[in-house]
Amino acid sequence: MIRDIIIYGDVMNRQLIRNFSIIAHIDHGKSTLADRILELTNAVSKREAKAQILDSMDIERERGITIKLNTASLKYNYKGEEYDLNLIDTPGHVDFTYEVSRSLAACEGALLVVDAAQGIEAQTLANLYLAMENDLVIIPVINKIDLPNADIPKVKKELMDLIGFREDEIILTSAKTGEGIKELVDAIVERIPYPKGDDKAPLQALIFDSVFDSYRGVVISVRIVNGKVKVGDTIKMMETNATYLVVEITINTPKEVKKQELVAGEVGFIFASIKDISDVKVGDTITLANNPASNKLPGYKPMKSMVFCGVFPIESSKFEDLRDALGKLKLNDASLVFEPETSSALGFGFRCGFLGLLHMDIIKERITREFNIDLITTAPSVVYEVVLTNKEVLMVDSPSKLPDKSKISEIREPYIKTNIFTPSEYIGPIMELCQNKRGIYINMDYIDPTRVNIHYELPLSEIVYDFFDKLKSYTKGYASFDYEITGYKASDLVKMDILLNGEVIDALSVIVHKDFAYNRGKAVVEKLREVIPRQMFEVPIQAALGNHVIARSTIKALRKDVLAKCYGGDITRKRKLLEKQKEGKKKMKQIGSVELPQEAFMSVLSMDDE
Amino acid sequence: MDNNIKAVYIHIPFCKHICAYCDFCKMYYNEDLVDKYLDALGQEIKNNYKDDKIETIYIGGGSPSSLNMNQLDKLFTILSIIDTSSLKEFTFEMNVKEITKEKLIFLKEHLVNRISIGIETINDKFLSLIERSHTKKEVYDKVMLTKNYFTNINVDFMYGFPNETLEDVKNDLDFFKELNVNHISIYSLILEEHTKLYINKVKPLDDEVESNMYFYIIDYLQKLKYNHYEISNFARAGYESSHNLIYWNNDHYYGFGLSASGYINDIRYSNTRSINNYLEGHYCIEKEIMTKEITMENEMILGLRKIKGISKQDFYRRYHINVNEVFNIDELLEKGLLEEKDGFIFIPLDKLYLSNSILVNFIKIG
């Protein structure tokens, strides 16, 4: 394909640059709003506007969320002057706080987009605080004002009471009808400060993202803080000391457009034929090899992985492919950590650490979809602090790594503090839910007479599975949830093993609170009985603490799996039936003589209330 | 491989009444439509039949017996282009209600030598469920009438009706015993999508109960000297269906008529299920070339339906490779999912009702 080669007019005047991102809750219309901004600035014509241009990954479009960072550079004529507006996209989910902080560090301002019917959500607030800590100028926007159930005065009041905006600062938009978009873009120019920086100083460019392009190597997203970089320069990564020749510089308008250079204040993409993905670290500073800057930019504090699970290829021959896939994903996702793990049940795989459950789901889905590797993942686990009798402290991220009971003097588990935003009528059900999850009530803030922020202290392990889903169903989707880690606390925890056909399946072991072990055991064996398909023989299931069996159930033997009638015309059909059956089998993991579906590995987190 | 075509299947999709469980390609009988259909069928046969010496013919449906005498005459005139100099078996499917002396004589005069009758059950409860209306006496009389002209008769037996008990199965079997025909096919009721039973959300019988019935029936029929030679088929010595064995032996055959499928020149094809397309001469809708790999897989999938199983020697003769080298037979033998005896590989009787779980091991995809 021949790419358009346009030499974009280089901006000489930094005062005409605005770098901004959009903070919004999932579904509050960020991507559609971004589309309207692109249309207004004629970056794309309405005709060619595919819905939600910035969300380019399939999963992003399907889930309606933004995962990877995306940047668009737009031209906007304001009072006779042509401005460069750089929109840097941010993910909206709490799991991606780290990515949000990366994009915010490349900006001077942010739009806070709130749904006119839903009001502010907990996660939005978390990201907003992050922006405020970065000293960004915030433009509050109430979107979806066209909705029949929009309550603009109420949402305005929230923005004023909760964050302290003035009423006249708030911009009303409808990304659907286009109302208010021009006013918004004008406000971006008027209110967001132009980037500071010195063109003459040695180059300091912040790497805020990178992806691997199979044709051109690593693509680096940068924000030039000081100095300039041009095609032909030899650049140096300050942390890894790797040097590369810049072969191409581009920006997205959102079509890819070539540039000769990037100067202080600008954002864009650098191509330098980088094949070794480990040379490029998000958060690192790029400088020039022949005129290096004396110090690195602050970079980011990578978020600590909070949730761990074992990731195993169903076909054991795909182990190396899986390693390769994880390596490529890590390139623009430093928060993903992994190390090889061996399970006697599942073979060779990786113990992977994630920021949260959504992050975990997305990585799993990307491996399956983009790298075509069918996976079995074990139930997510948190990291336990295990104090041994000899006072040594171990960090344990997998139940199978828990030392023998006799060697343990104490197990501590991570706790979180919640922000649960909810209409007040759901306070009762939410408290009940938190109580069931071993929660400790802290207090409650009334935002207004109808909305409340509930604070609980909860073990992280209790929310890694279904807390979020439960919360949504208990509150008909009205509550939103965010949390911060508060630290470790000692708990009376034990390892519960699951036995199939009398054999312990290590990948099914789980760490549970002793008081909940019996109910958990009962729920787990019951769930396993439901999700494991009948096999050609009977399979006993047991849950045990050490040698002590606390619950049992049995999967009855399969009695019928036959196509009795098979006329001439049925041969193709019969084959298709068997092929379908085979496909299903391929998604199962054979452990000993039992075939387990993916759900079996998640069912160890089942609660007895289901 | 033996690519000679020795068999013909012909589909007659018309029925005077549609049974509640049937998911075969069928439609209500309409005199005018039948005439047009026979014209199209004749054309399809003319276009494709290549003068092969045919050993078995099977006319199925629908209800081929729903055709009136003129239409039967027209159908058999069409078939007269088929070379029957080597004909061994010619089956015609009949509905109990549609069996008449006149039709039987006509069929016999036109080389038919095997009649297949859909009885299913004589239990009133289940007959009304599947919307069939024959009575026990009617069935008996019609079968006896047929016996006056034919010795090779098959009857279909159905079990596994909702809430059916082993006692019900036994009652039906006792009646089938009295009929004393030479071939019996047994089927469990399957609630197929797009059938009245499925739409009415009829609750299927428990698998365990059904499986027990299956083994009960096998036992019952074997005591009556019926040889269990295929998952669903029983025959007195010498009355095994040659035509059906063509399918299970993975041999080539013509399929003519609406929704029919066939296997010629290593291509498996299916005809359209749309009567309008068929009448316009758009017969075939799907063709798939059978590679050697797929053919060998089909050999196993089909061949293991036979109780005797697959001859290792025949397999080698057909494919010039040992079956053990193509498939992981040893592992299945070791697990007891297959057995071997006298050079034949077969599914052990007690695993027969789980045969799909075993056959799936022969499918290689992806």
PDB file of C-alpha atoms in Angstrom, chain A residues 59-272:
ATOM      1  CA  ILE A  59     -11.605  -5.758  21.489  1.00  0.00           C
ATOM      2  CA  GLU A  60     -11.827  -2.047  22.159  1.00  0.00           C
ATOM      3  CA  ARG A  61     -14.624  -1.643  19.665  1.00  0.00           C
ATOM      4  CA  GLU A  62     -16.489  -4.670  20.898  1.00  0.00           C
ATOM      5  CA  ARG A  63     -16.250  -3.831  24.550  1.00  0.00           C
ATOM      6  CA  GLY A  64     -16.619  -0.127  23.906  1.00  0.00           C
ATOM      7  CA  ILE A  65     -13.549   0.632  25.941  1.00  0.00           C
ATOM      8  CA  THR A  66     -10.163   2.026  25.143  1.00  0.00           C
ATOM      9  CA  ILE A  67      -7.161  -0.027  26.137  1.00  0.00           C
ATOM     10  CA  LYS A  68      -4.146   1.031  24.162  1.00  0.00           C
ATOM     11  CA  LEU A  69      -3.237   4.659  23.929  1.00  0.00           C
ATOM     12  CA  ASN A  70      -4.036   6.498  20.766  1.00  0.00           C
ATOM     13  CA  THR A  71      -3.109   9.961  19.714  1.00  0.00           C
ATOM     14  CA  ALA A  72      -4.616  12.213  17.093  1.00  0.00           C
ATOM     15  CA  SER A  73      -3.180  15.538  15.930  1.00  0.00           C
ATOM     16  CA  LEU A  74      -5.802  17.979  14.679  1.00  0.00           C
ATOM     17  CA  LYS A  75      -5.707  21.395  13.008  1.00  0.00           C
ATOM     18  CA  TYR A  76      -8.208  23.949  14.285  1.00  0.00           C
ATOM     19  CA  ASN A  77      -8.688  27.486  13.140  1.00  0.00           C
ATOM     20  CA  TYR A  78      -9.505  29.756  16.037  1.00  0.00           C
ATOM     21  CA  LYS A  79      -9.800  33.537  15.573  1.00  0.00           C
ATOM     22  CA  GLY A  80      -7.683  33.424  12.444  1.00  0.00           C
ATOM     23  CA  GLU A  81      -4.869  31.353  13.882  1.00  0.00           C
ATOM     24  CA  GLU A  82      -4.261  27.689  13.115  1.00  0.00           C
ATOM     25  CA  TYR A  83      -3.859  25.608  16.282  1.00  0.00           C
ATOM     26  CA  ASP A  84      -2.496  22.082  16.661  1.00  0.00           C
ATOM     27  CA  LEU A  85      -4.685  20.091  19.022  1.00  0.00           C
ATOM     28  CA  ASN A  86      -3.242  16.791  20.171  1.00  0.00           C
ATOM     29  CA  LEU A  87      -5.870  14.478  21.585  1.00  0.00           C
ATOM     30  CA  ILE A  88      -4.300  11.728  23.656  1.00  0.00           C
ATOM     31  CA  ASP A  89      -6.769   8.984  24.390  1.00  0.00           C
ATOM     32  CA  THR A  90      -6.980   7.405  27.864  1.00  0.00           C
ATOM     33  CA  PRO A  91      -8.587   4.236  29.122  1.00  0.00           C
ATOM     34  CA  GLY A  92     -11.495   4.723  31.486  1.00  0.00           C
ATOM     35  CA  HIS A  93     -11.332   1.689  33.734  1.00  0.00           C
ATOM     36  CA  VAL A  94      -9.756   1.616  37.175  1.00  0.00           C
ATOM     37  CA  ASP A  95      -7.452  -1.234  36.130  1.00  0.00           C
ATOM     38  CA  PHE A  96      -5.739   1.117  33.751  1.00  0.00           C
ATOM     39  CA  THR A  97      -4.848   3.885  36.133  1.00  0.00           C
ATOM     40  CA  TYR A  98      -1.238   3.386  35.165  1.00  0.00           C
ATOM     41  CA  GLU A  99      -1.980   3.973  31.505  1.00  0.00           C
ATOM     42  CA  VAL A 100      -4.069   6.987  32.387  1.00  0.00           C
ATOM     43  CA  SER A 101      -1.178   8.471  34.292  1.00  0.00           C
ATOM     44  CA  ARG A 102       1.031   7.886  31.252  1.00  0.00           C
ATOM     45  CA  SER A 103      -1.221   9.789  28.926  1.00  0.00           C
ATOM     46  CA  LEU A 104      -1.872  12.521  31.440  1.00  0.00           C
ATOM     47  CA  ALA A 105       1.842  13.158  31.772  1.00  0.00           C
ATOM     48  CA  ALA A 106       1.922  14.039  28.086  1.00  0.00           C
ATOM     49  CA  CYS A 107      -0.838  16.665  28.443  1.00  0.00           C
ATOM     50  CA  GLU A 108      -1.518  20.106  29.858  1.00  0.00           C
ATOM     51  CA  GLY A 109      -5.264  19.656  30.106  1.00  0.00           C
ATOM     52  CA  ALA A 110      -8.074  17.167  30.267  1.00  0.00           C
ATOM     53  CA  LEU A 111     -11.757  17.077  29.500  1.00  0.00           C
ATOM     54  CA  LEU A 112     -13.800  15.539  32.288  1.00  0.00           C
ATOM     55  CA  VAL A 113     -16.779  13.981  30.528  1.00  0.00           C
ATOM     56  CA  VAL A 114     -19.791  13.035  32.617  1.00  0.00           C
ATOM     57  CA  ASP A 115     -22.993  11.404  31.405  1.00  0.00           C
ATOM     58  CA  ALA A 116     -25.978  13.747  31.826  1.00  0.00           C
ATOM     59  CA  ALA A 117     -28.146  10.901  33.073  1.00  0.00           C
ATOM     60  CA  GLN A 118     -25.691   8.933  35.203  1.00  0.00           C
ATOM     61  CA  GLY A 119     -23.625  11.569  36.923  1.00  0.00           C
ATOM     62  CA  ILE A 120     -20.074  11.077  38.158  1.00  0.00           C
ATOM     63  CA  GLU A 121     -18.793   7.543  38.657  1.00  0.00           C
ATOM     64  CA  ALA A 122     -16.211   6.355  41.137  1.00  0.00           C
ATOM     65  CA  GLN A 123     -13.641   5.454  38.514  1.00  0.00           C
ATOM     66  CA  THR A 124     -13.951   8.792  36.758  1.00  0.00           C
ATOM     67  CA  LEU A 125     -13.240  10.482  40.009  1.00  0.00           C
ATOM     68  CA  ALA A 126     -10.121   8.382  40.544  1.00  0.00           C
ATOM     69  CA  ASN A 127      -8.776   9.381  37.154  1.00  0.00           C
ATOM     70  CA  LEU A 128      -9.749  12.984  37.714  1.00  0.00           C
ATOM     71  CA  TYR A 129      -7.755  13.121  40.935  1.00  0.00           C
ATOM     72  CA  LEU A 130      -4.823  11.716  39.001  1.00  0.00           C
ATOM     73  CA  ALA A 131      -5.132  14.535  36.472  1.00  0.00           C
ATOM     74  CA  MET A 132      -5.369  17.114  39.206  1.00  0.00           C
ATOM     75  CA  GLU A 133      -2.227  15.729  40.832  1.00  0.00           C
ATOM     76  CA  ASN A 134      -0.515  16.205  37.460  1.00  0.00           C
ATOM     77  CA  ASP A 135      -1.611  19.885  37.561  1.00  0.00           C
ATOM     78  CA  LEU A 136      -3.721  19.544  34.455  1.00  0.00           C
ATOM     79  CA  VAL A 137      -6.362  22.129  33.600  1.00  0.00           C
ATOM     80  CA  ILE A 138      -9.720  20.384  33.736  1.00  0.00           C
ATOM     81  CA  ILE A 139     -12.645  21.287  31.492  1.00  0.00           C
ATOM     82  CA  PRO A 140     -15.861  19.777  32.889  1.00  0.00           C
ATOM     83  CA  VAL A 141     -18.229  18.511  30.205  1.00  0.00           C
ATOM     84  CA  ILE A 142     -21.735  17.143  30.639  1.00  0.00           C
ATOM     85  CA  ASN A 143     -22.350  14.883  27.661  1.00  0.00           C
ATOM     86  CA  LYS A 144     -25.437  13.109  26.312  1.00  0.00           C
ATOM     87  CA  ILE A 145     -27.663  16.095  27.087  1.00  0.00           C
ATOM     88  CA  ASP A 146     -29.963  14.821  24.354  1.00  0.00           C
ATOM     89  CA  LEU A 147     -30.991  11.835  26.481  1.00  0.00           C
ATOM     90  CA  PRO A 148     -34.631  11.923  27.604  1.00  0.00           C
ATOM     91  CA  ASN A 149     -33.590  11.125  31.171  1.00  0.00           C
ATOM     92  CA  ALA A 150     -30.791  13.697  31.273  1.00  0.00           C
ATOM     93  CA  ASP A 151     -30.750  15.586  34.573  1.00  0.00           C
ATOM     94  CA  ILE A 152     -28.438  18.472  33.818  1.00  0.00           C
ATOM     95  CA  PRO A 153     -29.050  20.532  36.987  1.00  0.00           C
ATOM     96  CA  LYS A 154     -28.326  17.512  39.182  1.00  0.00           C
ATOM     97  CA  VAL A 155     -25.101  16.589  37.372  1.00  0.00           C
ATOM     98  CA  LYS A 156     -24.024  20.257  37.378  1.00  0.00           C
ATOM     99  CA  LYS A 157     -24.541  20.348  41.120  1.00  0.00           C
ATOM    100  CA  GLU A 158     -22.469  17.188  41.523  1.00  0.00           C
ATOM    101  CA  LEU A 159     -19.609  18.690  39.555  1.00  0.00           C
ATOM    102  CA  MET A 160     -19.770  21.846  41.657  1.00  0.00           C
ATOM    103  CA  ASP A 161     -20.214  20.161  45.051  1.00  0.00           C
ATOM    104  CA  LEU A 162     -17.852  17.278  44.552  1.00  0.00           C
ATOM    105  CA  ILE A 163     -15.011  18.878  42.680  1.00  0.00           C
ATOM    106  CA  GLY A 164     -15.622  22.575  43.095  1.00  0.00           C
ATOM    107  CA  PHE A 165     -16.198  23.702  39.512  1.00  0.00           C
ATOM    108  CA  ARG A 166     -18.052  26.931  38.847  1.00  0.00           C
ATOM    109  CA  GLU A 167     -21.315  26.592  36.960  1.00  0.00           C
ATOM    110  CA  ASP A 168     -20.094  28.792  34.094  1.00  0.00           C
ATOM    111  CA  GLU A 169     -17.088  26.506  33.538  1.00  0.00           C
ATOM    112  CA  ILE A 170     -19.271  23.532  32.668  1.00  0.00           C
ATOM    113  CA  ILE A 171     -19.820  22.838  28.978  1.00  0.00           C
ATOM    114  CA  LEU A 172     -22.913  20.983  27.792  1.00  0.00           C
ATOM    115  CA  THR A 173     -22.560  18.682  24.798  1.00  0.00           C
ATOM    116  CA  SER A 174     -24.287  15.986  22.886  1.00  0.00           C
ATOM    117  CA  ALA A 175     -21.795  13.930  20.963  1.00  0.00           C
ATOM    118  CA  LYS A 176     -24.781  12.393  19.232  1.00  0.00           C
ATOM    119  CA  THR A 177     -26.254  15.601  17.827  1.00  0.00           C
ATOM    120  CA  GLY A 178     -23.046  17.605  17.795  1.00  0.00           C
ATOM    121  CA  GLU A 179     -24.468  20.252  20.114  1.00  0.00           C
ATOM    122  CA  GLY A 180     -21.846  22.135  22.133  1.00  0.00           C
ATOM    123  CA  ILE A 181     -18.865  20.578  20.342  1.00  0.00           C
ATOM    124  CA  LYS A 182     -17.641  23.855  18.857  1.00  0.00           C
ATOM    125  CA  GLU A 183     -17.927  25.586  22.213  1.00  0.00           C
ATOM    126  CA  LEU A 184     -15.917  22.729  23.712  1.00  0.00           C
ATOM    127  CA  VAL A 185     -13.111  22.893  21.152  1.00  0.00           C
ATOM    128  CA  ASP A 186     -12.952  26.669  21.603  1.00  0.00           C
ATOM    129  CA  ALA A 187     -12.614  26.100  25.347  1.00  0.00           C
ATOM    130  CA  ILE A 188      -9.713  23.728  24.719  1.00  0.00           C
ATOM    131  CA  VAL A 189      -7.878  26.501  22.913  1.00  0.00           C
ATOM    132  CA  GLU A 190      -8.856  29.178  25.424  1.00  0.00           C
ATOM    133  CA  ARG A 191      -8.391  27.382  28.716  1.00  0.00           C
ATOM    134  CA  ILE A 192      -5.680  24.747  28.291  1.00  0.00           C
ATOM    135  CA  PRO A 193      -2.189  26.282  28.486  1.00  0.00           C
ATOM    136  CA  TYR A 194       0.290  25.766  25.705  1.00  0.00           C
ATOM    137  CA  PRO A 195       3.126  23.361  26.502  1.00  0.00           C
ATOM    138  CA  LYS A 196       6.218  24.729  28.184  1.00  0.00           C
ATOM    139  CA  GLY A 197       9.634  23.641  27.015  1.00  0.00           C
ATOM    140  CA  ASP A 198      12.816  24.781  25.317  1.00  0.00           C
ATOM    141  CA  ASP A 199      13.500  23.967  21.658  1.00  0.00           C
ATOM    142  CA  LYS A 200      17.154  24.840  22.082  1.00  0.00           C
ATOM    143  CA  ALA A 201      17.835  22.571  25.060  1.00  0.00           C
ATOM    144  CA  PRO A 202      19.148  19.006  24.611  1.00  0.00           C
ATOM    145  CA  LEU A 203      16.395  16.567  23.600  1.00  0.00           C
ATOM    146  CA  GLN A 204      14.211  15.096  26.320  1.00  0.00           C
ATOM    147  CA  ALA A 205      11.322  13.091  24.908  1.00  0.00           C
ATOM    148  CA  LEU A 206       9.012  11.089  27.133  1.00  0.00           C
ATOM    149  CA  ILE A 207       8.052   7.636  25.846  1.00  0.00           C
ATOM    150  CA  PHE A 208       4.422   7.296  26.811  1.00  0.00           C
ATOM    151  CA  ASP A 209       3.497   4.344  24.671  1.00  0.00           C
ATOM    152  CA  SER A 210       4.868   1.818  22.213  1.00  0.00           C
ATOM    153  CA  VAL A 211       3.512  -0.924  20.037  1.00  0.00           C
ATOM    154  CA  PHE A 212       5.122  -3.516  17.802  1.00  0.00           C
ATOM    155  CA  ASP A 213       4.490  -3.227  14.078  1.00  0.00           C
ATOM    156  CA  SER A 214       5.590  -6.357  12.262  1.00  0.00           C
ATOM    157  CA  TYR A 215       6.856  -4.354   9.272  1.00  0.00           C
ATOM    158  CA  ARG A 216       8.497  -1.367  10.906  1.00  0.00           C
ATOM    159  CA  GLY A 217       9.494  -2.624  14.310  1.00  0.00           C
ATOM    160  CA  VAL A 218       8.701  -0.806  17.528  1.00  0.00           C
ATOM    161  CA  VAL A 219       6.558   2.323  17.169  1.00  0.00           C
ATOM    162  CA  ILE A 220       7.297   4.805  19.967  1.00  0.00           C
ATOM    163  CA  SER A 221       4.768   7.425  21.071  1.00  0.00           C
ATOM    164  CA  VAL A 222       6.592  10.440  22.445  1.00  0.00           C
ATOM    165  CA  ARG A 223       5.934  13.811  23.948  1.00  0.00           C
ATOM    166  CA  ILE A 224       8.832  16.170  23.296  1.00  0.00           C
ATOM    167  CA  VAL A 225       9.462  18.024  26.525  1.00  0.00           C
ATOM    168  CA  ASN A 226      12.623  19.881  25.533  1.00  0.00           C
ATOM    169  CA  GLY A 227      14.707  20.144  22.351  1.00  0.00           C
ATOM    170  CA  LYS A 228      13.805  18.573  19.019  1.00  0.00           C
ATOM    171  CA  VAL A 229      14.228  15.335  17.135  1.00  0.00           C
ATOM    172  CA  LYS A 230      14.398  14.921  13.376  1.00  0.00           C
ATOM    173  CA  VAL A 231      14.656  12.145  10.825  1.00  0.00           C
ATOM    174  CA  GLY A 232      18.312  11.045  10.601  1.00  0.00           C
ATOM    175  CA  ASP A 233      19.126  11.816  14.243  1.00  0.00           C
ATOM    176  CA  THR A 234      20.755   9.119  16.358  1.00  0.00           C
ATOM    177  CA  ILE A 235      18.674   8.780  19.490  1.00  0.00           C
ATOM    178  CA  LYS A 236      19.519   7.176  22.775  1.00  0.00           C
ATOM    179  CA  MET A 237      17.202   5.572  25.350  1.00  0.00           C
ATOM    180  CA  MET A 238      18.433   6.984  28.662  1.00  0.00           C
ATOM    181  CA  GLU A 239      17.519   3.940  30.743  1.00  0.00           C
ATOM    182  CA  THR A 240      18.572   1.135  28.413  1.00  0.00           C
ATOM    183  CA  ASN A 241      21.378   3.086  26.659  1.00  0.00           C
ATOM    184  CA  ALA A 242      20.290   1.629  23.341  1.00  0.00           C
ATOM    185  CA  THR A 243      20.911   3.890  20.329  1.00  0.00           C
ATOM    186  CA  TYR A 244      18.982   3.963  17.082  1.00  0.00           C
ATOM    187  CA  LEU A 245      18.774   6.003  13.895  1.00  0.00           C
ATOM    188  CA  VAL A 246      15.433   7.767  13.426  1.00  0.00           C
ATOM    189  CA  VAL A 247      14.079   6.640  10.062  1.00  0.00           C
ATOM    190  CA  GLU A 248      10.642   8.150  10.213  1.00  0.00           C
ATOM    191  CA  ILE A 249       8.533  10.556  12.231  1.00  0.00           C
ATOM    192  CA  THR A 250       4.765  10.644  11.934  1.00  0.00           C
ATOM    193  CA  ILE A 251       1.639  11.994  13.497  1.00  0.00           C
ATOM    194  CA  ASN A 252      -1.926  10.754  13.181  1.00  0.00           C
ATOM    195  CA  THR A 253      -4.509  13.173  11.855  1.00  0.00           C
ATOM    196  CA  PRO A 254      -5.820  10.400  12.459  1.00  0.00           C
ATOM    197  CA  LYS A 255      -4.489   9.298   9.091  1.00  0.00           C
ATOM    198  CA  GLU A 256      -0.770   8.690   9.332  1.00  0.00           C
ATOM    199  CA  VAL A 257       1.165  11.729   8.126  1.00  0.00           C
ATOM    200  CA  LYS A 258       4.950  12.024   7.812  1.00  0.00           C
ATOM    201  CA  LYS A 259       6.887  14.814   9.498  1.00  0.00           C
ATOM    202  CA  GLN A 260      10.507  15.885   9.362  1.00  0.00           C
ATOM    203  CA  GLU A 261      10.841  16.741  13.015  1.00  0.00           C
ATOM    204  CA  LEU A 262       9.115  17.066  16.353  1.00  0.00           C
ATOM    205  CA  VAL A 263       9.863  20.006  18.633  1.00  0.00           C
ATOM    206  CA  ALA A 264       9.270  20.732  22.299  1.00  0.00           C
ATOM    207  CA  GLY A 265       5.577  20.584  23.120  1.00  0.00           C
ATOM    208  CA  GLU A 266       4.643  18.264  20.279  1.00  0.00           C
ATOM    209  CA  VAL A 267       3.550  14.644  20.361  1.00  0.00           C
ATOM    210  CA  GLY A 268       4.123  12.089  17.616  1.00  0.00           C
ATOM    211  CA  PHE A 269       5.495   8.707  16.650  1.00  0.00           C
ATOM    212  CA  ILE A 270       9.145   7.749  16.106  1.00  0.00           C
ATOM    213  CA  PHE A 271      10.213   4.785  13.961  1.00  0.00           C
ATOM    214  CA  ALA A 272      13.813   3.663  14.294  1.00  0.00           C
TER     215      ALA A 272
END
